[in-house]
Amino acid sequence: MIPFPRDDLFVGREDIIAEISEKRTASPNHTRVALVGLIRRHWVSIRYAYRIRESSSQTWVFWVHAGNAARFEQAYRDIATKLDLPGRAEPKADIPQLVYNWLCDEANGQWLMTVDNADEDHVFFSHNTESGPHIGESPYRATPLARFLPRSINGAVLFTSRNLVATINLVRKKDNVIRVKPMAEDDALAI
């Protein structure tokens, strides 16, 4: 479920992709890694997601837009539909909880979730009360959305953000925050 086409013209950033892989495989437990920077973090995460899909066809790859609570919730609805989760069509279905439960179940296999544009703490840690489509109907709205980001040994979460503080709050381990700096001159010339 990568909502972007593969960019075959993407060059460089192999050092960052290797660092993500190292951090992801270094721990036998759940891993959270964040890419922080103003430019190119998004494209690095897309490339990494495609690499995971290609190297491990049995690993689920999910993409969650996290610019605001409504987009986060829509991404979880899309995941529930893709997985054909029982109960998702019920009028009072707690979709984030259904997806969370599925992700925590080791029987469902390995997964990688990219949480893109995780720039604002309030999206994850506040009791969201913003208005918008379906928001008033959601039974889980009083629960901070960070609660639905699992810490399961069979999965990993890759955050992208411009906000260092927000990512440290989500990752909880400063060593797992990778700063995406402007391209090296060699990589820039290769474009």
PDB file of C-alpha atoms in Angstrom:
ATOM      1  CA  MET A   1       0.000   0.000   0.000  1.00  0.00           C
ATOM      2  CA  ILE A   2       2.510   2.585  -1.135  1.00  0.00           C
ATOM      3  CA  PRO A   3       0.447   5.418  -2.622  1.00  0.00           C
ATOM      4  CA  PHE A   4       3.292   6.706  -4.769  1.00  0.00           C
ATOM      5  CA  PRO A   5       4.892   5.233  -7.873  1.00  0.00           C
ATOM      6  CA  ARG A   6       8.433   3.992  -7.668  1.00  0.00           C
ATOM      7  CA  ASP A   7      10.850   6.685  -8.862  1.00  0.00           C
ATOM      8  CA  ASP A   8      13.467   4.923 -10.963  1.00  0.00           C
ATOM      9  CA  LEU A   9      15.312   8.226 -11.326  1.00  0.00           C
ATOM     10  CA  PHE A  10      15.895   8.398  -7.568  1.00  0.00           C
ATOM     11  CA  VAL A  11      19.636   8.388  -6.902  1.00  0.00           C
ATOM     12  CA  GLY A  12      21.824   8.499  -3.849  1.00  0.00           C
ATOM     13  CA  ARG A  13      20.818   8.395  -0.225  1.00  0.00           C
ATOM     14  CA  GLU A  14      22.031   4.805   0.015  1.00  0.00           C
ATOM     15  CA  ASP A  15      23.734   5.748   3.281  1.00  0.00           C
ATOM     16  CA  ILE A  16      20.393   6.745   4.796  1.00  0.00           C
ATOM     17  CA  ILE A  17      18.621   3.655   3.470  1.00  0.00           C
ATOM     18  CA  ALA A  18      21.402   1.492   4.941  1.00  0.00           C
ATOM     19  CA  GLU A  19      21.094   3.296   8.282  1.00  0.00           C
ATOM     20  CA  ILE A  20      17.334   2.697   8.371  1.00  0.00           C
ATOM     21  CA  SER A  21      17.952  -1.006   7.701  1.00  0.00           C
ATOM     22  CA  GLU A  22      20.616  -1.198  10.410  1.00  0.00           C
ATOM     23  CA  LYS A  23      18.374   0.401  13.005  1.00  0.00           C
ATOM     24  CA  ARG A  24      15.419  -1.729  11.968  1.00  0.00           C
ATOM     25  CA  THR A  25      17.313  -5.002  12.269  1.00  0.00           C
ATOM     26  CA  ALA A  26      19.507  -4.083  15.274  1.00  0.00           C
ATOM     27  CA  SER A  27      16.794  -4.821  17.807  1.00  0.00           C
ATOM     28  CA  PRO A  28      14.878  -8.071  18.210  1.00  0.00           C
ATOM     29  CA  ASN A  29      12.015  -5.958  19.530  1.00  0.00           C
ATOM     30  CA  HIS A  30       9.765  -3.493  17.774  1.00  0.00           C
ATOM     31  CA  THR A  31      11.671  -0.705  16.039  1.00  0.00           C
ATOM     32  CA  ARG A  32      10.721   2.884  15.383  1.00  0.00           C
ATOM     33  CA  VAL A  33      12.924   5.011  13.157  1.00  0.00           C
ATOM     34  CA  ALA A  34      12.400   8.607  12.066  1.00  0.00           C
ATOM     35  CA  LEU A  35      13.680  10.579   9.104  1.00  0.00           C
ATOM     36  CA  VAL A  36      13.843  14.279   9.940  1.00  0.00           C
ATOM     37  CA  GLY A  37      14.632  17.020   7.478  1.00  0.00           C
ATOM     38  CA  LEU A  38      13.198  19.656   5.225  1.00  0.00           C
ATOM     39  CA  ILE A  39      13.792  17.914   1.911  1.00  0.00           C
ATOM     40  CA  ARG A  40      13.987  14.413   0.397  1.00  0.00           C
ATOM     41  CA  ARG A  41      12.970  12.478   3.550  1.00  0.00           C
ATOM     42  CA  HIS A  42       9.702  11.580   1.845  1.00  0.00           C
ATOM     43  CA  TRP A  43      11.454  10.142  -1.229  1.00  0.00           C
ATOM     44  CA  VAL A  44      13.921   8.187   0.893  1.00  0.00           C
ATOM     45  CA  SER A  45      11.025   6.584   2.770  1.00  0.00           C
ATOM     46  CA  ILE A  46       9.297   5.684  -0.509  1.00  0.00           C
ATOM     47  CA  ARG A  47      12.478   4.074  -1.822  1.00  0.00           C
ATOM     48  CA  TYR A  48      12.919   2.161   1.447  1.00  0.00           C
ATOM     49  CA  ALA A  49       9.321   0.909   1.374  1.00  0.00           C
ATOM     50  CA  TYR A  50       9.777  -0.398  -2.174  1.00  0.00           C
ATOM     51  CA  ARG A  51      13.039  -2.083  -1.159  1.00  0.00           C
ATOM     52  CA  ILE A  52      11.285  -3.888   1.679  1.00  0.00           C
ATOM     53  CA  ARG A  53       8.456  -4.962  -0.602  1.00  0.00           C
ATOM     54  CA  GLU A  54      10.921  -6.290  -3.199  1.00  0.00           C
ATOM     55  CA  SER A  55      13.295  -8.010  -0.782  1.00  0.00           C
ATOM     56  CA  SER A  56      10.617  -9.597   1.383  1.00  0.00           C
ATOM     57  CA  SER A  57       7.405 -10.234  -0.501  1.00  0.00           C
ATOM     58  CA  GLN A  58       5.803 -11.628   2.663  1.00  0.00           C
ATOM     59  CA  THR A  59       6.275  -8.361   4.555  1.00  0.00           C
ATOM     60  CA  TRP A  60       3.244  -6.093   4.590  1.00  0.00           C
ATOM     61  CA  VAL A  61       4.013  -2.467   3.710  1.00  0.00           C
ATOM     62  CA  PHE A  62       1.567   0.217   4.850  1.00  0.00           C
ATOM     63  CA  TRP A  63       1.526   3.991   4.343  1.00  0.00           C
ATOM     64  CA  VAL A  64      -0.175   6.402   6.753  1.00  0.00           C
ATOM     65  CA  HIS A  65      -0.497  10.115   6.005  1.00  0.00           C
ATOM     66  CA  ALA A  66      -0.274  11.881   9.339  1.00  0.00           C
ATOM     67  CA  GLY A  67      -0.597  15.558   8.453  1.00  0.00           C
ATOM     68  CA  ASN A  68      -3.773  15.677  10.524  1.00  0.00           C
ATOM     69  CA  ALA A  69      -6.019  13.309  12.468  1.00  0.00           C
ATOM     70  CA  ALA A  70      -8.553  12.917   9.650  1.00  0.00           C
ATOM     71  CA  ARG A  71      -5.870  11.749   7.178  1.00  0.00           C
ATOM     72  CA  PHE A  72      -4.428   9.364   9.764  1.00  0.00           C
ATOM     73  CA  GLU A  73      -7.861   7.854  10.364  1.00  0.00           C
ATOM     74  CA  GLN A  74      -8.540   7.585   6.622  1.00  0.00           C
ATOM     75  CA  ALA A  75      -5.269   5.718   6.145  1.00  0.00           C
ATOM     76  CA  TYR A  76      -6.310   3.252   8.846  1.00  0.00           C
ATOM     77  CA  ARG A  77      -9.677   2.794   7.125  1.00  0.00           C
ATOM     78  CA  ASP A  78      -7.801   2.075   3.884  1.00  0.00           C
ATOM     79  CA  ILE A  79      -5.622  -0.481   5.682  1.00  0.00           C
ATOM     80  CA  ALA A  80      -8.694  -2.150   7.209  1.00  0.00           C
ATOM     81  CA  THR A  81     -10.253  -2.399   3.744  1.00  0.00           C
ATOM     82  CA  LYS A  82      -7.056  -3.746   2.168  1.00  0.00           C
ATOM     83  CA  LEU A  83      -6.783  -6.389   4.901  1.00  0.00           C
ATOM     84  CA  ASP A  84     -10.508  -7.129   4.679  1.00  0.00           C
ATOM     85  CA  LEU A  85     -10.751  -6.909   8.472  1.00  0.00           C
ATOM     86  CA  PRO A  86     -13.930  -8.385   9.942  1.00  0.00           C
ATOM     87  CA  GLY A  87     -16.155  -5.766  11.563  1.00  0.00           C
ATOM     88  CA  ARG A  88     -14.760  -2.814   9.622  1.00  0.00           C
ATOM     89  CA  ALA A  89     -18.115  -2.131   7.958  1.00  0.00           C
ATOM     90  CA  GLU A  90     -20.026  -1.970  11.237  1.00  0.00           C
ATOM     91  CA  PRO A  91     -21.467   1.523  11.828  1.00  0.00           C
ATOM     92  CA  LYS A  92     -19.674   1.910  15.172  1.00  0.00           C
ATOM     93  CA  ALA A  93     -16.524   0.043  14.219  1.00  0.00           C
ATOM     94  CA  ASP A  94     -13.397   1.229  15.985  1.00  0.00           C
ATOM     95  CA  ILE A  95     -11.230   1.054  12.864  1.00  0.00           C
ATOM     96  CA  PRO A  96      -7.949   2.183  14.464  1.00  0.00           C
ATOM     97  CA  GLN A  97      -8.380  -0.473  17.152  1.00  0.00           C
ATOM     98  CA  LEU A  98      -9.125  -3.163  14.544  1.00  0.00           C
ATOM     99  CA  VAL A  99      -5.985  -2.251  12.596  1.00  0.00           C
ATOM    100  CA  TYR A 100      -3.929  -2.021  15.791  1.00  0.00           C
ATOM    101  CA  ASN A 101      -5.062  -5.488  16.877  1.00  0.00           C
ATOM    102  CA  TRP A 102      -4.196  -6.938  13.464  1.00  0.00           C
ATOM    103  CA  LEU A 103      -0.736  -5.353  13.516  1.00  0.00           C
ATOM    104  CA  CYS A 104      -0.053  -6.704  17.019  1.00  0.00           C
ATOM    105  CA  ASP A 105      -0.960 -10.268  16.052  1.00  0.00           C
ATOM    106  CA  GLU A 106       2.312 -12.035  15.200  1.00  0.00           C
ATOM    107  CA  ALA A 107       0.384 -14.614  13.180  1.00  0.00           C
ATOM    108  CA  ASN A 108      -0.183 -11.924  10.534  1.00  0.00           C
ATOM    109  CA  GLY A 109       3.525 -11.760   9.725  1.00  0.00           C
ATOM    110  CA  GLN A 110       6.060  -8.980   9.380  1.00  0.00           C
ATOM    111  CA  TRP A 111       5.081  -5.430   8.471  1.00  0.00           C
ATOM    112  CA  LEU A 112       6.516  -1.970   7.907  1.00  0.00           C
ATOM    113  CA  MET A 113       4.373   1.118   8.415  1.00  0.00           C
ATOM    114  CA  THR A 114       5.542   4.484   7.115  1.00  0.00           C
ATOM    115  CA  VAL A 115       3.899   7.353   8.986  1.00  0.00           C
ATOM    116  CA  ASP A 116       4.480  10.277   6.644  1.00  0.00           C
ATOM    117  CA  ASN A 117       4.423  13.950   7.688  1.00  0.00           C
ATOM    118  CA  ALA A 118       4.414  13.258  11.428  1.00  0.00           C
ATOM    119  CA  ASP A 119       5.095  16.931  12.055  1.00  0.00           C
ATOM    120  CA  GLU A 120       2.630  17.822  14.790  1.00  0.00           C
ATOM    121  CA  ASP A 121       2.569  16.349  18.304  1.00  0.00           C
ATOM    122  CA  HIS A 122      -1.077  17.251  18.754  1.00  0.00           C
ATOM    123  CA  VAL A 123      -2.111  14.862  15.957  1.00  0.00           C
ATOM    124  CA  PHE A 124      -0.794  11.939  18.005  1.00  0.00           C
ATOM    125  CA  PHE A 125      -0.924  12.961  21.635  1.00  0.00           C
ATOM    126  CA  SER A 126      -3.999  15.130  22.147  1.00  0.00           C
ATOM    127  CA  HIS A 127      -7.604  14.129  22.500  1.00  0.00           C
ATOM    128  CA  ASN A 128      -8.574  15.163  18.982  1.00  0.00           C
ATOM    129  CA  THR A 129     -11.711  17.222  18.819  1.00  0.00           C
ATOM    130  CA  GLU A 130     -11.261  18.951  15.470  1.00  0.00           C
ATOM    131  CA  SER A 131     -14.281  18.890  13.242  1.00  0.00           C
ATOM    132  CA  GLY A 132     -14.392  17.170   9.908  1.00  0.00           C
ATOM    133  CA  PRO A 133     -15.969  14.283   8.027  1.00  0.00           C
ATOM    134  CA  HIS A 134     -16.670  11.210  10.150  1.00  0.00           C
ATOM    135  CA  ILE A 135     -14.918  12.677  13.164  1.00  0.00           C
ATOM    136  CA  GLY A 136     -17.975  13.147  15.331  1.00  0.00           C
ATOM    137  CA  GLU A 137     -19.067   9.601  14.530  1.00  0.00           C
ATOM    138  CA  SER A 138     -15.822   7.971  15.625  1.00  0.00           C
ATOM    139  CA  PRO A 139     -16.050   6.195  18.997  1.00  0.00           C
ATOM    140  CA  TYR A 140     -12.253   6.348  19.468  1.00  0.00           C
ATOM    141  CA  ARG A 141     -11.854  10.111  19.030  1.00  0.00           C
ATOM    142  CA  ALA A 142     -11.212  10.659  22.732  1.00  0.00           C
ATOM    143  CA  THR A 143      -8.153   8.400  22.502  1.00  0.00           C
ATOM    144  CA  PRO A 144      -4.846   9.921  21.366  1.00  0.00           C
ATOM    145  CA  LEU A 145      -3.858   8.461  17.994  1.00  0.00           C
ATOM    146  CA  ALA A 146      -0.390   7.499  19.266  1.00  0.00           C
ATOM    147  CA  ARG A 147      -2.204   4.721  21.111  1.00  0.00           C
ATOM    148  CA  PHE A 148      -2.890   3.059  17.732  1.00  0.00           C
ATOM    149  CA  LEU A 149       0.773   2.919  16.674  1.00  0.00           C
ATOM    150  CA  PRO A 150       1.698  -0.591  17.792  1.00  0.00           C
ATOM    151  CA  ARG A 151       4.953  -1.666  19.376  1.00  0.00           C
ATOM    152  CA  SER A 152       4.892  -5.188  18.058  1.00  0.00           C
ATOM    153  CA  ILE A 153       7.965  -7.385  17.558  1.00  0.00           C
ATOM    154  CA  ASN A 154       6.726  -8.348  14.103  1.00  0.00           C
ATOM    155  CA  GLY A 155       6.617  -4.776  12.834  1.00  0.00           C
ATOM    156  CA  ALA A 156       8.480  -1.514  12.455  1.00  0.00           C
ATOM    157  CA  VAL A 157       7.355   2.079  12.053  1.00  0.00           C
ATOM    158  CA  LEU A 158       9.239   4.593   9.909  1.00  0.00           C
ATOM    159  CA  PHE A 159       8.247   8.206  10.573  1.00  0.00           C
ATOM    160  CA  THR A 160       8.991  11.145   8.286  1.00  0.00           C
ATOM    161  CA  SER A 161       8.883  14.635   9.723  1.00  0.00           C
ATOM    162  CA  ARG A 162      10.222  18.168   9.652  1.00  0.00           C
ATOM    163  CA  ASN A 163       9.856  18.394  13.442  1.00  0.00           C
ATOM    164  CA  LEU A 164      12.651  16.900  15.556  1.00  0.00           C
ATOM    165  CA  VAL A 165      10.739  17.186  18.840  1.00  0.00           C
ATOM    166  CA  ALA A 166       7.664  15.440  17.437  1.00  0.00           C
ATOM    167  CA  THR A 167       9.740  12.552  16.118  1.00  0.00           C
ATOM    168  CA  ILE A 168      11.633  12.085  19.365  1.00  0.00           C
ATOM    169  CA  ASN A 169       8.280  11.912  21.155  1.00  0.00           C
ATOM    170  CA  LEU A 170       7.094   9.241  18.707  1.00  0.00           C
ATOM    171  CA  VAL A 171      10.293   7.215  18.426  1.00  0.00           C
ATOM    172  CA  ARG A 172      11.246   7.538  22.099  1.00  0.00           C
ATOM    173  CA  LYS A 173      14.872   6.826  21.256  1.00  0.00           C
ATOM    174  CA  LYS A 174      16.951   9.728  19.990  1.00  0.00           C
ATOM    175  CA  ASP A 175      19.464   7.328  18.406  1.00  0.00           C
ATOM    176  CA  ASN A 176      16.740   6.197  16.000  1.00  0.00           C
ATOM    177  CA  VAL A 177      16.252   9.668  14.547  1.00  0.00           C
ATOM    178  CA  ILE A 178      18.095  10.099  11.248  1.00  0.00           C
ATOM    179  CA  ARG A 179      18.632  13.622   9.983  1.00  0.00           C
ATOM    180  CA  VAL A 180      18.170  13.905   6.225  1.00  0.00           C
ATOM    181  CA  LYS A 181      20.533  16.622   5.099  1.00  0.00           C
ATOM    182  CA  PRO A 182      20.831  18.172   1.660  1.00  0.00           C
ATOM    183  CA  MET A 183      22.382  15.862  -0.923  1.00  0.00           C
ATOM    184  CA  ALA A 184      26.101  15.440  -1.254  1.00  0.00           C
ATOM    185  CA  GLU A 185      27.522  17.103  -4.344  1.00  0.00           C
ATOM    186  CA  ASP A 186      28.196  13.746  -6.081  1.00  0.00           C
ATOM    187  CA  ASP A 187      24.572  12.645  -5.626  1.00  0.00           C
ATOM    188  CA  ALA A 188      23.259  16.014  -6.766  1.00  0.00           C
ATOM    189  CA  LEU A 189      25.390  15.861  -9.909  1.00  0.00           C
ATOM    190  CA  ALA A 190      24.104  12.342 -10.654  1.00  0.00           C
ATOM    191  CA  ILE A 191      20.595  13.733 -11.003  1.00  0.00           C
TER     192      ILE A 191
END
